[in-house]
PDB file of C-alpha atoms in Angstrom:
ATOM      1  CA  MET V   1      -0.020   0.012   0.156  1.00  0.00           C
ATOM      2  CA  LYS V   2       2.636   2.540   1.078  1.00  0.00           C
ATOM      3  CA  LYS V   3       4.602   1.734  -2.691  1.00  0.00           C
ATOM      4  CA  LEU V   4       1.239   2.218  -4.691  1.00  0.00           C
ATOM      5  CA  ILE V   5       1.026   6.035  -2.531  1.00  0.00           C
ATOM      6  CA  ILE V   6       4.564   6.770  -3.464  1.00  0.00           C
ATOM      7  CA  ASN V   7       3.913   5.826  -6.974  1.00  0.00           C
ATOM      8  CA  VAL V   8       0.595   7.811  -7.096  1.00  0.00           C
ATOM      9  CA  PHE V   9       2.317  10.947  -5.752  1.00  0.00           C
ATOM     10  CA  LEU V  10       5.149  10.528  -8.326  1.00  0.00           C
ATOM     11  CA  PHE V  11       3.186  10.148 -11.122  1.00  0.00           C
ATOM     12  CA  VAL V  12       1.095  13.633  -9.517  1.00  0.00           C
ATOM     13  CA  PHE V  13       4.220  15.336  -9.452  1.00  0.00           C
ATOM     14  CA  SER V  14       5.413  14.736 -12.292  1.00  0.00           C
ATOM     15  CA  PHE V  15       2.468  15.856 -14.269  1.00  0.00           C
ATOM     16  CA  SER V  16       2.177  19.421 -12.123  1.00  0.00           C
ATOM     17  CA  THR V  17       6.575  19.610 -13.147  1.00  0.00           C
ATOM     18  CA  ILE V  18       5.417  19.540 -16.549  1.00  0.00           C
ATOM     19  CA  SER V  19       2.818  21.905 -16.448  1.00  0.00           C
ATOM     20  CA  LEU V  20       4.928  24.668 -14.665  1.00  0.00           C
ATOM     21  CA  SER V  21       8.129  24.166 -17.146  1.00  0.00           C
ATOM     22  CA  PHE V  22       6.091  26.397 -19.553  1.00  0.00           C
ATOM     23  CA  SER V  23       6.787  29.695 -17.447  1.00  0.00           C
ATOM     24  CA  LYS V  24      10.377  28.534 -16.912  1.00  0.00           C
ATOM     25  CA  LEU V  25      11.839  28.315 -20.042  1.00  0.00           C
ATOM     26  CA  PRO V  26      13.493  31.981 -20.162  1.00  0.00           C
ATOM     27  CA  GLN V  27      12.366  34.730 -21.908  1.00  0.00           C
ATOM     28  CA  LEU V  28      14.829  36.920 -24.173  1.00  0.00           C
ATOM     29  CA  SER V  29      14.671  40.628 -23.526  1.00  0.00           C
ATOM     30  CA  ASN V  30      14.677  42.891 -26.951  1.00  0.00           C
ATOM     31  CA  LYS V  31      18.400  43.362 -25.782  1.00  0.00           C
ATOM     32  CA  ASP V  32      19.489  39.930 -25.543  1.00  0.00           C
ATOM     33  CA  PHE V  33      17.090  39.052 -28.465  1.00  0.00           C
ATOM     34  CA  ILE V  34      19.303  41.397 -30.613  1.00  0.00           C
ATOM     35  CA  LEU V  35      22.812  40.615 -29.192  1.00  0.00           C
ATOM     36  CA  THR V  36      22.064  36.816 -29.099  1.00  0.00           C
ATOM     37  CA  LEU V  37      21.089  37.287 -33.085  1.00  0.00           C
ATOM     38  CA  LYS V  38      24.148  39.641 -34.207  1.00  0.00           C
ATOM     39  CA  LYS V  39      26.596  36.882 -32.396  1.00  0.00           C
ATOM     40  CA  ILE V  40      25.260  34.502 -34.917  1.00  0.00           C
ATOM     41  CA  VAL V  41      24.624  36.449 -38.080  1.00  0.00           C
ATOM     42  CA  LYS V  42      27.537  39.106 -37.876  1.00  0.00           C
ATOM     43  CA  THR V  43      25.825  42.324 -39.095  1.00  0.00           C
ATOM     44  CA  LYS V  44      23.439  45.318 -37.617  1.00  0.00           C
ATOM     45  CA  VAL V  45      19.735  43.731 -36.555  1.00  0.00           C
ATOM     46  CA  GLN V  46      16.280  45.404 -36.247  1.00  0.00           C
ATOM     47  CA  LEU V  47      13.640  44.177 -34.145  1.00  0.00           C
ATOM     48  CA  TYR V  48      10.008  44.489 -34.601  1.00  0.00           C
ATOM     49  CA  GLN V  49       6.783  43.363 -32.315  1.00  0.00           C
ATOM     50  CA  THR V  50       4.022  41.654 -34.971  1.00  0.00           C
ATOM     51  CA  PRO V  51       1.322  40.687 -33.427  1.00  0.00           C
ATOM     52  CA  PHE V  52       2.230  37.463 -32.626  1.00  0.00           C
ATOM     53  CA  GLY V  53       5.971  38.080 -31.027  1.00  0.00           C
ATOM     54  CA  ARG V  54       8.970  39.573 -32.115  1.00  0.00           C
ATOM     55  CA  MET V  55      11.172  39.191 -35.143  1.00  0.00           C
ATOM     56  CA  ALA V  56      14.340  40.017 -36.173  1.00  0.00           C
ATOM     57  CA  PHE V  57      15.384  41.518 -39.755  1.00  0.00           C
ATOM     58  CA  PHE V  58      18.458  41.970 -41.313  1.00  0.00           C
ATOM     59  CA  GLN V  59      20.258  42.286 -44.443  1.00  0.00           C
ATOM     60  CA  LYS V  60      23.356  40.403 -45.452  1.00  0.00           C
ATOM     61  CA  LYS V  61      25.367  40.378 -48.789  1.00  0.00           C
ATOM     62  CA  GLY V  62      22.302  42.160 -50.555  1.00  0.00           C
ATOM     63  CA  LYS V  63      19.619  39.572 -49.256  1.00  0.00           C
ATOM     64  CA  SER V  64      17.163  39.616 -46.641  1.00  0.00           C
ATOM     65  CA  PHE V  65      16.428  37.601 -44.077  1.00  0.00           C
ATOM     66  CA  PHE V  66      14.426  37.321 -40.687  1.00  0.00           C
ATOM     67  CA  GLY V  67      15.387  35.993 -37.688  1.00  0.00           C
ATOM     68  CA  ILE V  68      12.545  34.250 -34.465  1.00  0.00           C
ATOM     69  CA  PHE V  69      12.855  32.759 -31.372  1.00  0.00           C
ATOM     70  CA  THR V  70       9.960  30.293 -31.292  1.00  0.00           C
ATOM     71  CA  PRO V  71       9.385  30.856 -27.241  1.00  0.00           C
ATOM     72  CA  ASP V  72       7.531  33.782 -29.006  1.00  0.00           C
ATOM     73  CA  TYR V  73       5.391  31.566 -30.546  1.00  0.00           C
ATOM     74  CA  ALA V  74       5.026  28.256 -29.527  1.00  0.00           C
ATOM     75  CA  LYS V  75       6.324  25.983 -26.111  1.00  0.00           C
ATOM     76  CA  VAL V  76       5.785  22.758 -26.401  1.00  0.00           C
ATOM     77  CA  ASN V  77       6.630  20.437 -24.123  1.00  0.00           C
ATOM     78  CA  GLY V  78       8.860  17.046 -25.163  1.00  0.00           C
ATOM     79  CA  TYR V  79       9.737  14.617 -22.065  1.00  0.00           C
ATOM     80  CA  ILE V  80       9.616  17.111 -19.081  1.00  0.00           C
ATOM     81  CA  GLY V  81       9.863  20.463 -21.128  1.00  0.00           C
ATOM     82  CA  PRO V  82       9.568  22.881 -24.356  1.00  0.00           C
ATOM     83  CA  THR V  83      13.272  23.642 -26.253  1.00  0.00           C
ATOM     84  CA  ALA V  84      13.640  26.845 -27.697  1.00  0.00           C
ATOM     85  CA  LEU V  85      14.806  27.354 -31.339  1.00  0.00           C
ATOM     86  CA  ALA V  86      16.231  30.176 -33.470  1.00  0.00           C
ATOM     87  CA  MET V  87      15.483  30.459 -36.817  1.00  0.00           C
ATOM     88  CA  ILE V  88      16.498  32.500 -39.711  1.00  0.00           C
ATOM     89  CA  LEU V  89      14.140  32.244 -42.738  1.00  0.00           C
ATOM     90  CA  ASP V  90      14.557  34.107 -45.963  1.00  0.00           C
ATOM     91  CA  ALA V  91      13.032  37.142 -46.971  1.00  0.00           C
ATOM     92  CA  ARG V  92      10.273  35.771 -49.120  1.00  0.00           C
ATOM     93  CA  GLY V  93       9.345  32.945 -45.955  1.00  0.00           C
ATOM     94  CA  LYS V  94      10.131  30.235 -48.685  1.00  0.00           C
ATOM     95  CA  LYS V  95      13.509  28.335 -46.770  1.00  0.00           C
ATOM     96  CA  ILE V  96      14.357  28.216 -43.473  1.00  0.00           C
ATOM     97  CA  VAL V  97      18.253  28.572 -43.864  1.00  0.00           C
ATOM     98  CA  TRP V  98      19.662  27.787 -40.205  1.00  0.00           C
ATOM     99  CA  THR V  99      18.033  26.478 -37.123  1.00  0.00           C
ATOM    100  CA  ASN V 100      19.802  25.229 -33.671  1.00  0.00           C
ATOM    101  CA  ILE V 101      18.291  24.768 -30.390  1.00  0.00           C
ATOM    102  CA  VAL V 102      19.216  27.697 -27.899  1.00  0.00           C
ATOM    103  CA  ALA V 103      17.554  26.592 -25.136  1.00  0.00           C
ATOM    104  CA  SER V 104      15.631  23.748 -23.027  1.00  0.00           C
ATOM    105  CA  LEU V 105      14.272  22.421 -20.176  1.00  0.00           C
ATOM    106  CA  ASP V 106      13.906  18.714 -21.193  1.00  0.00           C
ATOM    107  CA  THR V 107      15.916  16.308 -20.030  1.00  0.00           C
ATOM    108  CA  PRO V 108      19.043  17.350 -21.773  1.00  0.00           C
ATOM    109  CA  SER V 109      20.986  14.215 -22.368  1.00  0.00           C
ATOM    110  CA  TYR V 110      17.643  13.322 -24.695  1.00  0.00           C
ATOM    111  CA  VAL V 111      18.268  16.737 -26.353  1.00  0.00           C
ATOM    112  CA  ASN V 112      21.872  16.271 -27.077  1.00  0.00           C
ATOM    113  CA  PHE V 113      21.170  12.692 -28.137  1.00  0.00           C
ATOM    114  CA  ALA V 114      18.607  14.174 -30.449  1.00  0.00           C
ATOM    115  CA  LYS V 115      20.929  17.138 -31.798  1.00  0.00           C
ATOM    116  CA  ASN V 116      24.070  14.647 -32.215  1.00  0.00           C
ATOM    117  CA  ARG V 117      22.053  11.881 -33.814  1.00  0.00           C
ATOM    118  CA  GLY V 118      20.589  14.728 -36.369  1.00  0.00           C
ATOM    119  CA  LEU V 119      17.490  15.881 -35.364  1.00  0.00           C
ATOM    120  CA  LEU V 120      17.589  18.864 -37.064  1.00  0.00           C
ATOM    121  CA  LYS V 121      19.260  17.831 -40.178  1.00  0.00           C
ATOM    122  CA  LYS V 122      16.178  18.106 -42.508  1.00  0.00           C
ATOM    123  CA  VAL V 123      15.948  21.668 -41.538  1.00  0.00           C
ATOM    124  CA  ASN V 124      20.242  22.793 -42.101  1.00  0.00           C
ATOM    125  CA  PRO V 125      21.511  25.249 -44.798  1.00  0.00           C
ATOM    126  CA  SER V 126      22.854  22.139 -46.841  1.00  0.00           C
ATOM    127  CA  LYS V 127      18.740  21.273 -47.506  1.00  0.00           C
ATOM    128  CA  ARG V 128      17.108  24.482 -48.275  1.00  0.00           C
ATOM    129  CA  LEU V 129      14.164  23.139 -47.212  1.00  0.00           C
ATOM    130  CA  PHE V 130      11.462  24.813 -49.331  1.00  0.00           C
ATOM    131  CA  LEU V 131       7.899  25.752 -47.267  1.00  0.00           C
ATOM    132  CA  LYS V 132       4.743  25.200 -48.604  1.00  0.00           C
ATOM    133  CA  ARG V 133       1.546  26.984 -47.267  1.00  0.00           C
ATOM    134  CA  ARG V 134      -0.241  24.602 -45.422  1.00  0.00           C
ATOM    135  CA  LYS V 135       2.193  22.047 -45.099  1.00  0.00           C
ATOM    136  CA  ASN V 136       4.001  20.810 -42.330  1.00  0.00           C
ATOM    137  CA  ILE V 137       7.557  20.031 -41.964  1.00  0.00           C
ATOM    138  CA  LYS V 138       8.129  16.245 -40.579  1.00  0.00           C
ATOM    139  CA  LEU V 139      11.668  15.462 -38.798  1.00  0.00           C
ATOM    140  CA  ASP V 140      13.170  12.254 -38.440  1.00  0.00           C
ATOM    141  CA  SER V 141      12.483  11.374 -35.129  1.00  0.00           C
ATOM    142  CA  VAL V 142      15.681   9.966 -33.128  1.00  0.00           C
ATOM    143  CA  SER V 143      15.080   6.776 -31.193  1.00  0.00           C
ATOM    144  CA  GLY V 144      15.229   7.118 -27.749  1.00  0.00           C
ATOM    145  CA  ALA V 145      14.104  10.928 -28.069  1.00  0.00           C
ATOM    146  CA  THR V 146      10.640  10.533 -29.832  1.00  0.00           C
ATOM    147  CA  ILE V 147       8.847  12.388 -27.473  1.00  0.00           C
ATOM    148  CA  THR V 148      11.461  15.751 -27.568  1.00  0.00           C
ATOM    149  CA  SER V 149      12.331  15.361 -31.486  1.00  0.00           C
ATOM    150  CA  LYS V 150       7.897  15.063 -32.325  1.00  0.00           C
ATOM    151  CA  ALA V 151       8.026  18.322 -29.457  1.00  0.00           C
ATOM    152  CA  VAL V 152      10.746  20.147 -31.557  1.00  0.00           C
ATOM    153  CA  GLU V 153       9.012  19.524 -34.803  1.00  0.00           C
ATOM    154  CA  LYS V 154       5.388  20.820 -32.916  1.00  0.00           C
ATOM    155  CA  THR V 155       7.181  23.768 -31.975  1.00  0.00           C
ATOM    156  CA  ILE V 156       8.746  24.526 -35.405  1.00  0.00           C
ATOM    157  CA  ASN V 157       5.114  24.149 -37.697  1.00  0.00           C
ATOM    158  CA  LEU V 158       3.406  26.029 -35.046  1.00  0.00           C
ATOM    159  CA  THR V 159       5.531  28.764 -34.785  1.00  0.00           C
ATOM    160  CA  LEU V 160       6.009  28.598 -38.929  1.00  0.00           C
ATOM    161  CA  ARG V 161       2.147  28.654 -38.924  1.00  0.00           C
ATOM    162  CA  LYS V 162       1.933  32.352 -36.867  1.00  0.00           C
ATOM    163  CA  ILE V 163       5.159  33.974 -38.795  1.00  0.00           C
ATOM    164  CA  LEU V 164       4.849  33.059 -42.334  1.00  0.00           C
ATOM    165  CA  LYS V 165       1.676  34.896 -43.007  1.00  0.00           C
ATOM    166  CA  VAL V 166       3.288  38.075 -41.182  1.00  0.00           C
ATOM    167  CA  ILE V 167       6.541  37.304 -43.445  1.00  0.00           C
ATOM    168  CA  ARG V 168       4.853  37.502 -46.743  1.00  0.00           C
ATOM    169  CA  SER V 169       3.507  40.182 -46.287  1.00  0.00           C
ATOM    170  CA  PHE V 170       6.215  42.494 -45.517  1.00  0.00           C
ATOM    171  CA  GLN V 171       7.832  44.671 -48.266  1.00  0.00           C
ATOM    172  CA  VAL V 172      11.813  46.070 -47.880  1.00  0.00           C
ATOM    173  CA  LYS V 173      11.538  50.093 -48.401  1.00  0.00           C
ATOM    174  CA  ARG V 174      14.434  51.901 -47.634  1.00  0.00           C
ATOM    175  CA  ASN V 175      15.904  48.796 -45.454  1.00  0.00           C
ATOM    176  CA  LYS V 176      12.792  48.867 -43.114  1.00  0.00           C
ATOM    177  CA  LEU V 177       9.701  46.733 -43.225  1.00  0.00           C
ATOM    178  CA  ILE V 178       6.147  47.420 -44.495  1.00  0.00           C
ATOM    179  CA  SER V 179       3.308  45.393 -43.973  1.00  0.00           C
ATOM    180  CA  SER V 180      -0.247  46.566 -44.976  1.00  0.00           C
ATOM    181  CA  ARG V 181      -1.576  43.645 -43.534  1.00  0.00           C
ATOM    182  CA  TYR V 182      -0.290  43.335 -39.777  1.00  0.00           C
ATOM    183  CA  LYS V 183       0.489  45.935 -37.350  1.00  0.00           C
ATOM    184  CA  ILE V 184       4.383  45.753 -36.887  1.00  0.00           C
ATOM    185  CA  LYS V 185       6.197  48.122 -34.625  1.00  0.00           C
ATOM    186  CA  LYS V 186       9.824  48.782 -34.859  1.00  0.00           C
ATOM    187  CA  ILE V 187      11.785  48.448 -31.432  1.00  0.00           C
ATOM    188  CA  ASN V 188      15.295  49.001 -31.563  1.00  0.00           C
TER     189      ASN V 188
END
């Protein structure tokens, strides 16, 4: 009887831990958002607030790009908690140019295992994944870290569903973003 009570307590405690983990994923301040992205892209970054979350805009070698952090758009729990990704998309919202895991509350061994086994291989720069309307990205789940893999996949898809409609409505004029469809505000 004592063992059953302990197991029920652990079961209930594990669910309360999972539900609390959403609020524990660190949010980047606007300053940290810009500094982190500048380290990645090594160029000037403009930060904008969209109706759905923050988004960075930058130009490099004559091309325009958007940088986003997934916690602004989606928080999907993996085995224990959510995983945050940084993503860079081309200016037309047609390609994911780069993505990486930047923070996670999920079990570190599962996250590292999935990352080292090529979880993000399908969306790395050499693949230049083309984003089609209403089509979800399918990542190859890493055996042994299936729940984490599925959570990362769902995070990417939820984020893209929200941000792509905004990105595709933009026009670049004099190195600034203009959208006739969505209200955006330059933060820096």
